[in-house]
Amino acid sequence: MYYPLTAKWTILPGNEAKATAALKKLAQDVQENEPETLLYMVHIPNFKEKSLPTPPAGEVCFWEVYKDQDAFLKHVNGPIFQNFVKTYGELFLSDFSNPPQVFMTTEVLTQIEGFSRKEL
């Protein structure tokens, strides 16, 4: 069964442009090198549209679907994600561990119904 999840990170103030460029590259690298990652979407809030509650500035939302839990673990423990965190982790809110890790909230989901359309 698929392994869908959402995650949220926070870009530290002043790092928006560099973090956005790095996140775009991360998504491209995952697409090219992790075939068991079925969906990997990275979003930031659109403050021109009304959202309730208003999202915090710097928020990054990930929507991910993996072939299974093992594929997810390969992603987070694999070289692409680990090198990204090592190289760009300082651009994001971090926890208090040593060495610091990007602070993120993660929600693993169970699909009850729905569909996906190929982009027209």
mmCIF file of C-alpha atoms in Angstrom:
data_model
loop_
_atom_site.group_PDB
_atom_site.id
_atom_site.type_symbol
_atom_site.label_atom_id
_atom_site.label_comp_id
_atom_site.label_asym_id
_atom_site.label_seq_id
_atom_site.Cartn_x
_atom_site.Cartn_y
_atom_site.Cartn_z
ATOM 1 C CA MET A 1 0.000 0.000 0.000
ATOM 2 C CA TYR A 2 1.165 3.546 -0.668
ATOM 3 C CA TYR A 3 2.762 5.652 2.079
ATOM 4 C CA PRO A 4 1.451 9.257 1.872
ATOM 5 C CA LEU A 5 2.473 12.061 4.203
ATOM 6 C CA THR A 6 2.721 15.787 4.665
ATOM 7 C CA ALA A 7 5.578 17.654 6.307
ATOM 8 C CA LYS A 8 6.152 21.288 7.197
ATOM 9 C CA TRP A 9 9.428 23.144 7.593
ATOM 10 C CA THR A 10 10.194 26.804 8.293
ATOM 11 C CA ILE A 11 12.630 28.916 6.270
ATOM 12 C CA LEU A 12 14.538 31.294 8.535
ATOM 13 C CA PRO A 13 13.997 34.995 7.697
ATOM 14 C CA GLY A 14 16.368 36.336 5.046
ATOM 15 C CA ASN A 15 16.960 32.914 3.486
ATOM 16 C CA GLU A 16 13.846 32.667 1.314
ATOM 17 C CA ALA A 17 15.499 32.949 -2.118
ATOM 18 C CA LYS A 18 18.375 30.580 -1.355
ATOM 19 C CA ALA A 19 16.063 28.044 0.351
ATOM 20 C CA THR A 20 13.558 28.138 -2.525
ATOM 21 C CA ALA A 21 16.309 27.466 -5.082
ATOM 22 C CA ALA A 22 17.674 24.620 -2.949
ATOM 23 C CA LEU A 23 14.208 23.075 -2.503
ATOM 24 C CA LYS A 24 13.611 23.172 -6.269
ATOM 25 C CA LYS A 25 16.897 21.316 -6.787
ATOM 26 C CA LEU A 26 15.981 18.808 -4.059
ATOM 27 C CA ALA A 27 12.688 18.001 -5.784
ATOM 28 C CA GLN A 28 14.460 17.558 -9.139
ATOM 29 C CA ASP A 29 17.083 15.255 -7.606
ATOM 30 C CA VAL A 30 14.402 13.140 -5.912
ATOM 31 C CA GLN A 31 12.452 12.895 -9.184
ATOM 32 C CA GLU A 32 15.521 11.798 -11.139
ATOM 33 C CA ASN A 33 17.003 9.375 -8.612
ATOM 34 C CA GLU A 34 14.291 7.939 -6.364
ATOM 35 C CA PRO A 35 11.797 5.967 -8.485
ATOM 36 C CA GLU A 36 9.931 4.694 -5.399
ATOM 37 C CA THR A 37 9.052 8.296 -4.518
ATOM 38 C CA LEU A 38 5.790 8.548 -6.438
ATOM 39 C CA LEU A 39 4.853 12.151 -5.594
ATOM 40 C CA TYR A 40 7.081 14.870 -4.149
ATOM 41 C CA MET A 41 5.516 18.324 -4.149
ATOM 42 C CA VAL A 42 7.015 21.329 -2.355
ATOM 43 C CA HIS A 43 4.851 24.409 -1.706
ATOM 44 C CA ILE A 44 5.059 27.766 0.040
ATOM 45 C CA PRO A 45 2.043 29.881 1.035
ATOM 46 C CA ASN A 46 0.470 32.172 -1.540
ATOM 47 C CA PHE A 47 -0.169 35.341 0.444
ATOM 48 C CA LYS A 48 -2.084 36.880 -2.491
ATOM 49 C CA GLU A 49 -4.880 34.384 -1.778
ATOM 50 C CA LYS A 50 -6.939 34.187 1.400
ATOM 51 C CA SER A 51 -6.000 31.274 3.641
ATOM 52 C CA LEU A 52 -7.536 30.661 7.035
ATOM 53 C CA PRO A 53 -5.798 30.556 9.345
ATOM 54 C CA THR A 54 -3.106 32.716 7.789
ATOM 55 C CA PRO A 55 -0.004 30.548 7.334
ATOM 56 C CA PRO A 56 3.239 31.694 8.885
ATOM 57 C CA ALA A 57 5.837 33.409 6.726
ATOM 58 C CA GLY A 58 8.604 31.013 5.771
ATOM 59 C CA GLU A 59 6.405 27.919 5.883
ATOM 60 C CA VAL A 60 7.271 25.096 3.466
ATOM 61 C CA CYS A 61 4.695 22.354 2.892
ATOM 62 C CA PHE A 62 5.667 18.994 1.445
ATOM 63 C CA TRP A 63 3.101 16.560 0.017
ATOM 64 C CA GLU A 64 4.778 13.206 -0.544
ATOM 65 C CA VAL A 65 3.687 9.719 -1.601
ATOM 66 C CA TYR A 66 6.027 6.755 -1.492
ATOM 67 C CA LYS A 67 5.621 3.224 -2.816
ATOM 68 C CA ASP A 68 5.718 1.987 0.799
ATOM 69 C CA GLN A 69 7.259 2.829 4.172
ATOM 70 C CA ASP A 70 10.577 1.310 3.122
ATOM 71 C CA ALA A 71 10.755 3.737 0.173
ATOM 72 C CA PHE A 72 10.158 6.641 2.576
ATOM 73 C CA LEU A 73 12.951 5.429 4.862
ATOM 74 C CA LYS A 74 15.279 5.091 1.851
ATOM 75 C CA HIS A 75 14.471 8.719 1.013
ATOM 76 C CA VAL A 76 15.051 10.262 4.440
ATOM 77 C CA ASN A 77 18.154 8.149 5.136
ATOM 78 C CA GLY A 78 19.474 8.317 1.577
ATOM 79 C CA PRO A 79 22.231 10.476 0.144
ATOM 80 C CA ILE A 80 20.022 13.046 -1.610
ATOM 81 C CA PHE A 81 18.062 14.062 1.489
ATOM 82 C CA GLN A 82 20.990 13.695 3.896
ATOM 83 C CA ASN A 83 23.281 15.832 1.696
ATOM 84 C CA PHE A 84 20.524 18.420 1.324
ATOM 85 C CA VAL A 85 20.140 18.742 5.097
ATOM 86 C CA LYS A 86 23.929 18.912 5.577
ATOM 87 C CA THR A 87 24.350 21.562 2.899
ATOM 88 C CA TYR A 88 21.209 23.676 3.384
ATOM 89 C CA GLY A 89 19.925 22.821 6.863
ATOM 90 C CA GLU A 90 21.111 26.144 8.254
ATOM 91 C CA LEU A 91 18.515 27.924 6.095
ATOM 92 C CA PHE A 92 15.675 26.314 8.083
ATOM 93 C CA LEU A 93 14.462 26.290 11.658
ATOM 94 C CA SER A 94 16.389 23.571 13.503
ATOM 95 C CA ASP A 95 15.860 21.586 16.677
ATOM 96 C CA PHE A 96 18.220 21.529 19.631
ATOM 97 C CA SER A 97 19.988 18.238 18.884
ATOM 98 C CA ASN A 98 23.696 17.991 18.254
ATOM 99 C CA PRO A 99 24.247 18.303 15.341
ATOM 100 C CA PRO A 100 21.067 20.310 14.728
ATOM 101 C CA GLN A 101 18.396 18.713 12.543
ATOM 102 C CA VAL A 102 15.832 20.609 10.476
ATOM 103 C CA PHE A 103 12.728 20.950 12.635
ATOM 104 C CA MET A 104 9.711 19.551 10.854
ATOM 105 C CA THR A 105 6.233 18.410 11.601
ATOM 106 C CA THR A 106 5.191 15.260 9.777
ATOM 107 C CA GLU A 107 1.790 13.665 9.355
ATOM 108 C CA VAL A 108 1.559 10.151 7.892
ATOM 109 C CA LEU A 109 -1.815 9.709 6.183
ATOM 110 C CA THR A 110 -4.187 6.900 5.297
ATOM 111 C CA GLN A 111 -6.074 7.357 2.050
ATOM 112 C CA ILE A 112 -9.784 6.661 2.290
ATOM 113 C CA GLU A 113 -10.653 7.648 -1.298
ATOM 114 C CA GLY A 114 -9.655 9.971 -4.094
ATOM 115 C CA PHE A 115 -7.844 10.141 -7.424
ATOM 116 C CA SER A 116 -4.963 11.755 -9.238
ATOM 117 C CA ARG A 117 -5.160 13.193 -12.741
ATOM 118 C CA LYS A 118 -2.279 13.613 -15.051
ATOM 119 C CA GLU A 119 -1.702 17.300 -15.753
ATOM 120 C CA LEU A 120 -3.323 18.427 -19.013
#
